[in-house]
């Protein structure tokens, strides 16, 4: 690999049904990696409250309005967005980290945490507009989506991609993703503007998708994410 190689995700919003299989598969893998397989075998998805390295947001909004003749019109919408770490080209989490624990690998562009350097200050988490860094409060270290780099070394896709029953996710070099899917659509709500961190995420927007930052709706399942 060269320094120009950058991995990233593709997400097809028009296919996502909000089943959350991707975030369950992600949590099972990372908990098993961080805590040991016994935690998964005993408890299923291990009990790390509030930690989800991949999250599925249900976003909806719109209104009904009455016409003068007593009929009604509506522009109601609802859809799902699956998001993890976007391994950004300008990662603000890396800039915010005071120790260098949060870093971007030159070989593949993945943003990772060096746990031996992490002091658990939470600066990266506060900086990230995607909520990708997740604090393991028991161990007092930051954790996050690591792009399944161990699986990549074996020629496999990340577990979230392989778990999706609708094939709404893909992962590859950005060059390969663009060759396969094109440049994608503009980012959609509830995601922030792509100009903040230049995320390596291509999105195919569904017909009801709202522009990023539009504020036209709200996250309907916030308690679950």
mmCIF file of N, CA, C and O in Angstrom, residues 30-123:
data_model
loop_
_atom_site.group_PDB
_atom_site.id
_atom_site.type_symbol
_atom_site.label_atom_id
_atom_site.label_comp_id
_atom_site.label_asym_id
_atom_site.label_seq_id
_atom_site.Cartn_x
_atom_site.Cartn_y
_atom_site.Cartn_z
ATOM 1 N N UNK A 30 -16.293 -6.259 18.364
ATOM 2 C CA UNK A 30 -15.373 -5.425 19.123
ATOM 3 C C UNK A 30 -15.333 -5.782 20.604
ATOM 4 O O UNK A 30 -14.272 -5.746 21.231
ATOM 5 N N UNK A 31 -16.477 -6.151 21.155
ATOM 6 C CA UNK A 31 -16.462 -6.589 22.542
ATOM 7 C C UNK A 31 -15.602 -7.845 22.674
ATOM 8 O O UNK A 31 -14.804 -7.978 23.598
ATOM 9 N N UNK A 32 -15.760 -8.773 21.726
ATOM 10 C CA UNK A 32 -14.942 -9.977 21.756
ATOM 11 C C UNK A 32 -13.463 -9.689 21.625
ATOM 12 O O UNK A 32 -12.625 -10.365 22.225
ATOM 13 N N UNK A 33 -13.150 -8.642 20.875
ATOM 14 C CA UNK A 33 -11.741 -8.271 20.687
ATOM 15 C C UNK A 33 -11.174 -7.582 21.925
ATOM 16 O O UNK A 33 -10.023 -7.803 22.307
ATOM 17 N N UNK A 34 -11.999 -6.735 22.562
ATOM 18 C CA UNK A 34 -11.531 -5.956 23.700
ATOM 19 C C UNK A 34 -11.648 -6.698 25.022
ATOM 20 O O UNK A 34 -10.839 -6.491 25.928
ATOM 21 N N UNK A 35 -12.660 -7.562 25.148
ATOM 22 C CA UNK A 35 -12.958 -8.185 26.444
ATOM 23 C C UNK A 35 -12.789 -9.697 26.453
ATOM 24 O O UNK A 35 -12.863 -10.315 27.501
ATOM 25 N N UNK A 36 -12.657 -10.313 25.298
ATOM 26 C CA UNK A 36 -12.563 -11.766 25.269
ATOM 27 C C UNK A 36 -13.861 -12.401 24.827
ATOM 28 O O UNK A 36 -14.950 -11.885 25.064
ATOM 29 N N UNK A 37 -13.759 -13.536 24.157
ATOM 30 C CA UNK A 37 -14.916 -14.200 23.559
ATOM 31 C C UNK A 37 -15.918 -14.689 24.601
ATOM 32 O O UNK A 37 -17.104 -14.808 24.333
ATOM 33 N N UNK A 38 -15.468 -15.013 25.808
ATOM 34 C CA UNK A 38 -16.388 -15.542 26.818
ATOM 35 C C UNK A 38 -17.520 -14.567 27.112
ATOM 36 O O UNK A 38 -18.643 -14.966 27.409
ATOM 37 N N UNK A 39 -17.238 -13.264 27.031
ATOM 38 C CA UNK A 39 -18.256 -12.264 27.323
ATOM 39 C C UNK A 39 -19.399 -12.352 26.322
ATOM 40 O O UNK A 39 -20.558 -12.146 26.648
ATOM 41 N N UNK A 40 -19.069 -12.653 25.072
ATOM 42 C CA UNK A 40 -20.086 -12.783 24.038
ATOM 43 C C UNK A 40 -20.849 -14.097 24.210
ATOM 44 O O UNK A 40 -22.070 -14.145 24.163
ATOM 45 N N UNK A 41 -20.112 -15.185 24.423
ATOM 46 C CA UNK A 41 -20.759 -16.494 24.521
ATOM 47 C C UNK A 41 -21.712 -16.559 25.708
ATOM 48 O O UNK A 41 -22.747 -17.224 25.662
ATOM 49 N N UNK A 42 -21.388 -15.850 26.778
ATOM 50 C CA UNK A 42 -22.227 -15.885 27.978
ATOM 51 C C UNK A 42 -23.402 -14.934 27.877
ATOM 52 O O UNK A 42 -24.532 -15.271 28.249
ATOM 53 N N UNK A 43 -23.169 -13.738 27.357
ATOM 54 C CA UNK A 43 -24.178 -12.685 27.415
ATOM 55 C C UNK A 43 -24.726 -12.235 26.065
ATOM 56 O O UNK A 43 -25.496 -11.281 26.001
ATOM 57 N N UNK A 44 -24.336 -12.886 24.975
ATOM 58 C CA UNK A 44 -24.743 -12.373 23.670
ATOM 59 C C UNK A 44 -23.998 -11.068 23.416
ATOM 60 O O UNK A 44 -22.779 -11.023 23.498
ATOM 61 N N UNK A 45 -24.719 -10.026 23.100
ATOM 62 C CA UNK A 45 -24.074 -8.717 22.989
ATOM 63 C C UNK A 45 -23.695 -8.276 24.399
ATOM 64 O O UNK A 45 -24.542 -8.097 25.257
ATOM 65 N N UNK A 46 -22.416 -8.150 24.636
ATOM 66 C CA UNK A 46 -21.923 -7.918 25.992
ATOM 67 C C UNK A 46 -22.472 -6.626 26.569
ATOM 68 O O UNK A 46 -22.825 -5.681 25.856
ATOM 69 N N UNK A 47 -22.535 -6.585 27.866
ATOM 70 C CA UNK A 47 -23.153 -5.470 28.578
ATOM 71 C C UNK A 47 -22.161 -4.314 28.712
ATOM 72 O O UNK A 47 -21.458 -4.185 29.708
ATOM 73 N N UNK A 48 -22.094 -3.498 27.683
ATOM 74 C CA UNK A 48 -21.333 -2.244 27.724
ATOM 75 C C UNK A 48 -22.343 -1.136 27.427
ATOM 76 O O UNK A 48 -22.484 -0.690 26.297
ATOM 77 N N UNK A 49 -23.081 -0.703 28.431
ATOM 78 C CA UNK A 49 -24.191 0.233 28.220
ATOM 79 C C UNK A 49 -23.759 1.510 27.502
ATOM 80 O O UNK A 49 -22.749 2.123 27.855
ATOM 81 N N UNK A 50 -24.537 1.878 26.498
ATOM 82 C CA UNK A 50 -24.315 3.137 25.810
ATOM 83 C C UNK A 50 -23.259 3.104 24.733
ATOM 84 O O UNK A 50 -23.081 4.080 24.017
ATOM 85 N N UNK A 51 -22.541 1.994 24.607
ATOM 86 C CA UNK A 51 -21.483 1.925 23.605
ATOM 87 C C UNK A 51 -21.997 1.232 22.351
ATOM 88 O O UNK A 51 -22.397 0.079 22.388
ATOM 89 N N UNK A 52 -21.998 1.955 21.247
ATOM 90 C CA UNK A 52 -22.325 1.395 19.943
ATOM 91 C C UNK A 52 -21.363 1.989 18.937
ATOM 92 O O UNK A 52 -21.394 3.196 18.668
ATOM 93 N N UNK A 53 -20.502 1.153 18.400
ATOM 94 C CA UNK A 53 -19.502 1.664 17.453
ATOM 95 C C UNK A 53 -20.097 1.908 16.077
ATOM 96 O O UNK A 53 -19.573 2.700 15.311
ATOM 97 N N UNK A 54 -21.185 1.231 15.772
ATOM 98 C CA UNK A 54 -21.982 1.563 14.586
ATOM 99 C C UNK A 54 -23.410 1.779 15.063
ATOM 100 O O UNK A 54 -23.936 0.993 15.823
ATOM 101 N N UNK A 55 -24.005 2.879 14.612
ATOM 102 C CA UNK A 55 -25.335 3.247 15.069
ATOM 103 C C UNK A 55 -26.283 3.392 13.882
ATOM 104 O O UNK A 55 -25.868 3.836 12.807
ATOM 105 N N UNK A 56 -27.531 3.012 14.098
ATOM 106 C CA UNK A 56 -28.558 3.153 13.072
ATOM 107 C C UNK A 56 -29.563 4.181 13.568
ATOM 108 O O UNK A 56 -30.273 3.956 14.545
ATOM 109 N N UNK A 57 -29.592 5.320 12.903
ATOM 110 C CA UNK A 57 -30.500 6.401 13.275
ATOM 111 C C UNK A 57 -31.792 6.313 12.473
ATOM 112 O O UNK A 57 -31.759 6.115 11.252
ATOM 113 N N UNK A 58 -32.911 6.450 13.165
ATOM 114 C CA UNK A 58 -34.198 6.617 12.490
ATOM 115 C C UNK A 58 -34.504 8.110 12.473
ATOM 116 O O UNK A 58 -34.604 8.740 13.527
ATOM 117 N N UNK A 59 -34.646 8.666 11.298
ATOM 118 C CA UNK A 59 -34.816 10.112 11.145
ATOM 119 C C UNK A 59 -36.148 10.380 10.443
ATOM 120 O O UNK A 59 -36.456 9.776 9.412
ATOM 121 N N UNK A 60 -36.945 11.254 11.019
ATOM 122 C CA UNK A 60 -38.243 11.529 10.424
ATOM 123 C C UNK A 60 -38.736 12.934 10.707
ATOM 124 O O UNK A 60 -38.215 13.636 11.579
ATOM 125 N N UNK A 61 -39.747 13.330 9.981
ATOM 126 C CA UNK A 61 -40.311 14.661 10.167
ATOM 127 C C UNK A 61 -41.423 14.920 9.166
ATOM 128 O O UNK A 61 -41.988 13.994 8.573
ATOM 129 N N UNK A 62 -41.716 16.175 8.956
ATOM 130 C CA UNK A 62 -42.785 16.568 8.045
ATOM 131 C C UNK A 62 -44.054 16.918 8.792
ATOM 132 O O UNK A 62 -44.189 16.687 9.993
ATOM 133 N N UNK A 63 -45.020 17.474 8.076
ATOM 134 C CA UNK A 63 -46.275 17.937 8.691
ATOM 135 C C UNK A 63 -47.451 17.607 7.786
ATOM 136 O O UNK A 63 -47.306 17.383 6.581
ATOM 137 N N UNK A 64 -48.628 17.586 8.412
ATOM 138 C CA UNK A 64 -49.897 17.537 7.695
ATOM 139 C C UNK A 64 -50.494 18.940 7.701
ATOM 140 O O UNK A 64 -50.436 19.645 8.709
ATOM 141 N N UNK A 65 -51.057 19.339 6.607
ATOM 142 C CA UNK A 65 -51.689 20.662 6.543
ATOM 143 C C UNK A 65 -53.064 20.539 5.888
ATOM 144 O O UNK A 65 -53.268 19.746 4.964
ATOM 145 N N UNK A 66 -54.006 21.325 6.391
ATOM 146 C CA UNK A 66 -55.387 21.296 5.881
ATOM 147 C C UNK A 66 -55.584 22.362 4.821
ATOM 148 O O UNK A 66 -55.192 23.520 4.998
ATOM 149 N N UNK A 67 -56.168 21.964 3.725
ATOM 150 C CA UNK A 67 -56.485 22.903 2.663
ATOM 151 C C UNK A 67 -57.825 23.583 2.950
ATOM 152 O O UNK A 67 -58.583 23.171 3.822
ATOM 153 N N UNK A 68 -58.131 24.617 2.201
ATOM 154 C CA UNK A 68 -59.355 25.373 2.416
ATOM 155 C C UNK A 68 -60.620 24.571 2.174
ATOM 156 O O UNK A 68 -61.687 24.890 2.721
ATOM 157 N N UNK A 69 -60.512 23.523 1.361
ATOM 158 C CA UNK A 69 -61.688 22.710 1.054
ATOM 159 C C UNK A 69 -61.859 21.527 2.000
ATOM 160 O O UNK A 69 -62.687 20.647 1.777
ATOM 161 N N UNK A 70 -61.032 21.489 3.068
ATOM 162 C CA UNK A 70 -61.151 20.422 4.047
ATOM 163 C C UNK A 70 -60.302 19.196 3.761
ATOM 164 O O UNK A 70 -60.261 18.266 4.574
ATOM 165 N N UNK A 71 -59.630 19.175 2.617
ATOM 166 C CA UNK A 71 -58.717 18.068 2.320
ATOM 167 C C UNK A 71 -57.368 18.326 2.990
ATOM 168 O O UNK A 71 -57.096 19.423 3.491
ATOM 169 N N UNK A 72 -56.507 17.307 2.999
ATOM 170 C CA UNK A 72 -55.211 17.431 3.674
ATOM 171 C C UNK A 72 -54.067 17.088 2.719
ATOM 172 O O UNK A 72 -54.219 16.264 1.815
ATOM 173 N N UNK A 73 -52.943 17.709 2.974
ATOM 174 C CA UNK A 73 -51.697 17.391 2.277
ATOM 175 C C UNK A 73 -50.623 17.113 3.320
ATOM 176 O O UNK A 73 -50.715 17.579 4.463
ATOM 177 N N UNK A 74 -49.616 16.350 2.939
ATOM 178 C CA UNK A 74 -48.549 16.032 3.887
ATOM 179 C C UNK A 74 -47.210 15.880 3.156
ATOM 180 O O UNK A 74 -47.175 15.551 1.965
ATOM 181 N N UNK A 75 -46.145 16.158 3.900
ATOM 182 C CA UNK A 75 -44.800 15.932 3.372
ATOM 183 C C UNK A 75 -43.990 15.096 4.369
ATOM 184 O O UNK A 75 -42.801 15.315 4.582
ATOM 185 N N UNK A 76 -44.678 14.143 5.011
ATOM 186 C CA UNK A 76 -44.067 13.318 6.052
ATOM 187 C C UNK A 76 -43.003 12.403 5.444
ATOM 188 O O UNK A 76 -43.176 11.869 4.344
ATOM 189 N N UNK A 77 -41.908 12.224 6.171
ATOM 190 C CA UNK A 77 -40.833 11.347 5.715
ATOM 191 C C UNK A 77 -40.217 10.629 6.915
ATOM 192 O O UNK A 77 -40.289 11.104 8.052
ATOM 193 N N UNK A 78 -39.627 9.478 6.660
ATOM 194 C CA UNK A 78 -38.880 8.739 7.675
ATOM 195 C C UNK A 78 -37.938 7.780 6.957
ATOM 196 O O UNK A 78 -38.315 7.176 5.945
ATOM 197 N N UNK A 79 -36.717 7.673 7.471
ATOM 198 C CA UNK A 79 -35.735 6.765 6.866
ATOM 199 C C UNK A 79 -34.642 6.466 7.880
ATOM 200 O O UNK A 79 -34.625 7.032 8.988
ATOM 201 N N UNK A 80 -33.750 5.570 7.520
ATOM 202 C CA UNK A 80 -32.691 5.125 8.427
ATOM 203 C C UNK A 80 -31.312 5.467 7.861
ATOM 204 O O UNK A 80 -31.104 5.465 6.639
ATOM 205 N N UNK A 81 -30.386 5.748 8.775
ATOM 206 C CA UNK A 81 -29.003 6.021 8.401
ATOM 207 C C UNK A 81 -28.087 5.209 9.301
ATOM 208 O O UNK A 81 -28.146 5.324 10.532
ATOM 209 N N UNK A 82 -27.246 4.381 8.703
ATOM 210 C CA UNK A 82 -26.258 3.597 9.442
ATOM 211 C C UNK A 82 -24.911 4.296 9.338
ATOM 212 O O UNK A 82 -24.437 4.595 8.239
ATOM 213 N N UNK A 83 -24.303 4.571 10.490
ATOM 214 C CA UNK A 83 -23.033 5.300 10.483
ATOM 215 C C UNK A 83 -22.114 4.796 11.583
ATOM 216 O O UNK A 83 -22.559 4.485 12.692
ATOM 217 N N UNK A 84 -20.862 4.655 11.250
ATOM 218 C CA UNK A 84 -19.827 4.317 12.223
ATOM 219 C C UNK A 84 -18.745 5.386 12.160
ATOM 220 O O UNK A 84 -19.052 6.569 12.041
ATOM 221 N N UNK A 85 -17.506 4.962 12.201
ATOM 222 C CA UNK A 85 -16.414 5.915 11.963
ATOM 223 C C UNK A 85 -16.214 6.029 10.462
ATOM 224 O O UNK A 85 -16.207 5.030 9.740
ATOM 225 N N UNK A 86 -16.030 7.243 9.997
ATOM 226 C CA UNK A 86 -15.842 7.484 8.567
ATOM 227 C C UNK A 86 -14.378 7.623 8.175
ATOM 228 O O UNK A 86 -14.077 7.959 7.041
ATOM 229 N N UNK A 87 -13.458 7.404 9.132
ATOM 230 C CA UNK A 87 -12.020 7.424 8.859
ATOM 231 C C UNK A 87 -11.673 8.641 7.985
ATOM 232 O O UNK A 87 -11.121 8.526 6.886
ATOM 233 N N UNK A 88 -12.061 9.778 8.521
ATOM 234 C CA UNK A 88 -12.053 11.050 7.787
ATOM 235 C C UNK A 88 -10.674 11.440 7.271
ATOM 236 O O UNK A 88 -9.639 11.099 7.863
ATOM 237 N N UNK A 89 -10.667 12.181 6.190
ATOM 238 C CA UNK A 89 -9.408 12.703 5.656
ATOM 239 C C UNK A 89 -8.858 13.830 6.511
ATOM 240 O O UNK A 89 -7.641 14.062 6.539
ATOM 241 N N UNK A 90 -9.744 14.549 7.216
ATOM 242 C CA UNK A 90 -9.333 15.601 8.154
ATOM 243 C C UNK A 90 -9.956 15.306 9.522
ATOM 244 O O UNK A 90 -10.842 16.040 9.979
ATOM 245 N N UNK A 91 -9.507 14.246 10.171
ATOM 246 C CA UNK A 91 -10.171 13.802 11.410
ATOM 247 C C UNK A 91 -9.948 14.763 12.578
ATOM 248 O O UNK A 91 -8.830 14.927 13.058
ATOM 249 N N UNK A 92 -11.020 15.381 13.045
ATOM 250 C CA UNK A 92 -10.900 16.323 14.154
ATOM 251 C C UNK A 92 -10.581 15.597 15.462
ATOM 252 O O UNK A 92 -10.037 16.192 16.388
ATOM 253 N N UNK A 93 -10.927 14.310 15.539
ATOM 254 C CA UNK A 93 -10.589 13.539 16.739
ATOM 255 C C UNK A 93 -9.085 13.431 16.913
ATOM 256 O O UNK A 93 -8.562 13.492 18.032
ATOM 257 N N UNK A 94 -8.372 13.268 15.804
ATOM 258 C CA UNK A 94 -6.912 13.183 15.850
ATOM 259 C C UNK A 94 -6.315 14.519 16.281
ATOM 260 O O UNK A 94 -5.391 14.581 17.104
ATOM 261 N N UNK A 95 -6.869 15.605 15.749
ATOM 262 C CA UNK A 95 -6.379 16.935 16.110
ATOM 263 C C UNK A 95 -6.619 17.233 17.586
ATOM 264 O O UNK A 95 -5.821 17.911 18.233
ATOM 265 N N UNK A 96 -7.728 16.719 18.132
ATOM 266 C CA UNK A 96 -8.093 17.023 19.518
ATOM 267 C C UNK A 96 -7.325 16.193 20.533
ATOM 268 O O UNK A 96 -7.224 16.578 21.699
ATOM 269 N N UNK A 97 -6.775 15.063 20.122
ATOM 270 C CA UNK A 97 -6.114 14.153 21.061
ATOM 271 C C UNK A 97 -4.791 14.735 21.548
ATOM 272 O O UNK A 97 -3.912 15.041 20.738
ATOM 273 N N UNK A 98 -4.608 14.895 22.865
ATOM 274 C CA UNK A 98 -3.394 15.525 23.385
ATOM 275 C C UNK A 98 -2.181 14.594 23.464
ATOM 276 O O UNK A 98 -1.063 15.057 23.682
ATOM 277 N N UNK A 99 -2.380 13.297 23.290
ATOM 278 C CA UNK A 99 -1.274 12.347 23.474
ATOM 279 C C UNK A 99 -0.834 11.638 22.209
ATOM 280 O O UNK A 99 0.182 10.939 22.217
ATOM 281 N N UNK A 100 -1.600 11.782 21.134
ATOM 282 C CA UNK A 100 -1.297 11.045 19.915
ATOM 283 C C UNK A 100 -1.886 9.646 19.897
ATOM 284 O O UNK A 100 -1.608 8.864 18.974
ATOM 285 N N UNK A 101 -2.699 9.319 20.907
ATOM 286 C CA UNK A 101 -3.329 8.001 20.936
ATOM 287 C C UNK A 101 -4.257 7.815 19.739
ATOM 288 O O UNK A 101 -4.296 6.747 19.122
ATOM 289 N N UNK A 102 -5.033 8.845 19.431
ATOM 290 C CA UNK A 102 -5.895 8.798 18.253
ATOM 291 C C UNK A 102 -5.040 9.198 17.055
ATOM 292 O O UNK A 102 -4.465 10.295 17.025
ATOM 293 N N UNK A 103 -4.941 8.309 16.098
ATOM 294 C CA UNK A 103 -4.041 8.568 14.969
ATOM 295 C C UNK A 103 -4.613 7.987 13.684
ATOM 296 O O UNK A 103 -5.476 7.108 13.710
ATOM 297 N N UNK A 104 -4.126 8.499 12.578
ATOM 298 C CA UNK A 104 -4.565 8.050 11.254
ATOM 299 C C UNK A 104 -3.414 7.300 10.591
ATOM 300 O O UNK A 104 -2.329 7.857 10.418
ATOM 301 N N UNK A 105 -3.648 6.045 10.244
ATOM 302 C CA UNK A 105 -2.592 5.226 9.659
ATOM 303 C C UNK A 105 -2.297 5.660 8.229
ATOM 304 O O UNK A 105 -3.205 5.862 7.424
ATOM 305 N N UNK A 106 -1.025 5.783 7.918
ATOM 306 C CA UNK A 106 -0.636 6.173 6.568
ATOM 307 C C UNK A 106 -0.908 5.063 5.554
ATOM 308 O O UNK A 106 -1.205 5.326 4.392
ATOM 309 N N UNK A 107 -0.820 3.822 5.985
ATOM 310 C CA UNK A 107 -0.925 2.702 5.052
ATOM 311 C C UNK A 107 -2.294 2.573 4.413
ATOM 312 O O UNK A 107 -2.411 2.213 3.242
ATOM 313 N N UNK A 108 -3.346 2.875 5.195
ATOM 314 C CA UNK A 108 -4.690 2.649 4.675
ATOM 315 C C UNK A 108 -5.693 3.731 5.052
ATOM 316 O O UNK A 108 -6.865 3.640 4.711
ATOM 317 N N UNK A 109 -5.250 4.756 5.784
ATOM 318 C CA UNK A 109 -6.133 5.863 6.136
ATOM 319 C C UNK A 109 -7.087 5.586 7.272
ATOM 320 O O UNK A 109 -7.929 6.434 7.586
ATOM 321 N N UNK A 110 -6.986 4.424 7.914
ATOM 322 C CA UNK A 110 -7.879 4.114 9.030
ATOM 323 C C UNK A 110 -7.489 4.933 10.258
ATOM 324 O O UNK A 110 -6.305 5.132 10.539
ATOM 325 N N UNK A 111 -8.488 5.404 10.987
ATOM 326 C CA UNK A 111 -8.271 6.154 12.227
ATOM 327 C C UNK A 111 -8.419 5.182 13.392
ATOM 328 O O UNK A 111 -9.478 4.567 13.561
ATOM 329 N N UNK A 112 -7.367 5.041 14.189
ATOM 330 C CA UNK A 112 -7.318 4.041 15.251
ATOM 331 C C UNK A 112 -6.906 4.667 16.573
ATOM 332 O O UNK A 112 -6.408 5.800 16.614
ATOM 333 N N UNK A 113 -7.099 3.908 17.657
ATOM 334 C CA UNK A 113 -6.697 4.329 18.998
ATOM 335 C C UNK A 113 -5.546 3.452 19.482
ATOM 336 O O UNK A 113 -5.665 2.224 19.464
ATOM 337 N N UNK A 114 -4.452 4.075 19.895
ATOM 338 C CA UNK A 114 -3.378 3.355 20.570
ATOM 339 C C UNK A 114 -3.680 3.409 22.066
ATOM 340 O O UNK A 114 -3.452 4.427 22.718
ATOM 341 N N UNK A 115 -4.219 2.310 22.595
ATOM 342 C CA UNK A 115 -4.722 2.322 23.960
ATOM 343 C C UNK A 115 -3.641 2.620 24.994
ATOM 344 O O UNK A 115 -3.928 3.198 26.046
ATOM 345 N N UNK A 116 -2.406 2.248 24.711
ATOM 346 C CA UNK A 116 -1.339 2.483 25.684
ATOM 347 C C UNK A 116 -1.044 3.964 25.877
ATOM 348 O O UNK A 116 -0.459 4.361 26.886
ATOM 349 N N UNK A 117 -1.471 4.799 24.923
ATOM 350 C CA UNK A 117 -1.250 6.245 25.014
ATOM 351 C C UNK A 117 -2.492 7.006 25.466
ATOM 352 O O UNK A 117 -2.402 8.188 25.802
ATOM 353 N N UNK A 118 -3.642 6.328 25.468
ATOM 354 C CA UNK A 118 -4.905 7.000 25.787
ATOM 355 C C UNK A 118 -5.017 7.270 27.279
ATOM 356 O O UNK A 118 -4.803 6.374 28.105
ATOM 357 N N UNK A 119 -5.370 8.503 27.648
ATOM 358 C CA UNK A 119 -5.536 8.880 29.058
ATOM 359 C C UNK A 119 -7.008 9.036 29.421
ATOM 360 O O UNK A 119 -7.337 9.467 30.527
ATOM 361 N N UNK A 120 -7.894 8.704 28.486
ATOM 362 C CA UNK A 120 -9.324 8.743 28.780
ATOM 363 C C UNK A 120 -9.887 10.124 28.994
ATOM 364 O O UNK A 120 -10.885 10.280 29.714
ATOM 365 N N UNK A 121 -9.309 11.135 28.359
ATOM 366 C CA UNK A 121 -9.760 12.509 28.590
ATOM 367 C C UNK A 121 -11.061 12.831 27.868
ATOM 368 O O UNK A 121 -11.771 13.767 28.233
ATOM 369 N N UNK A 122 -11.371 12.091 26.794
ATOM 370 C CA UNK A 122 -12.611 12.313 26.063
ATOM 371 C C UNK A 122 -12.581 13.443 25.056
ATOM 372 O O UNK A 122 -13.614 13.759 24.457
ATOM 373 N N UNK A 123 -11.428 14.052 24.833
ATOM 374 C CA UNK A 123 -11.357 15.187 23.902
ATOM 375 C C UNK A 123 -11.751 14.777 22.485
ATOM 376 O O UNK A 123 -12.429 15.528 21.777
#
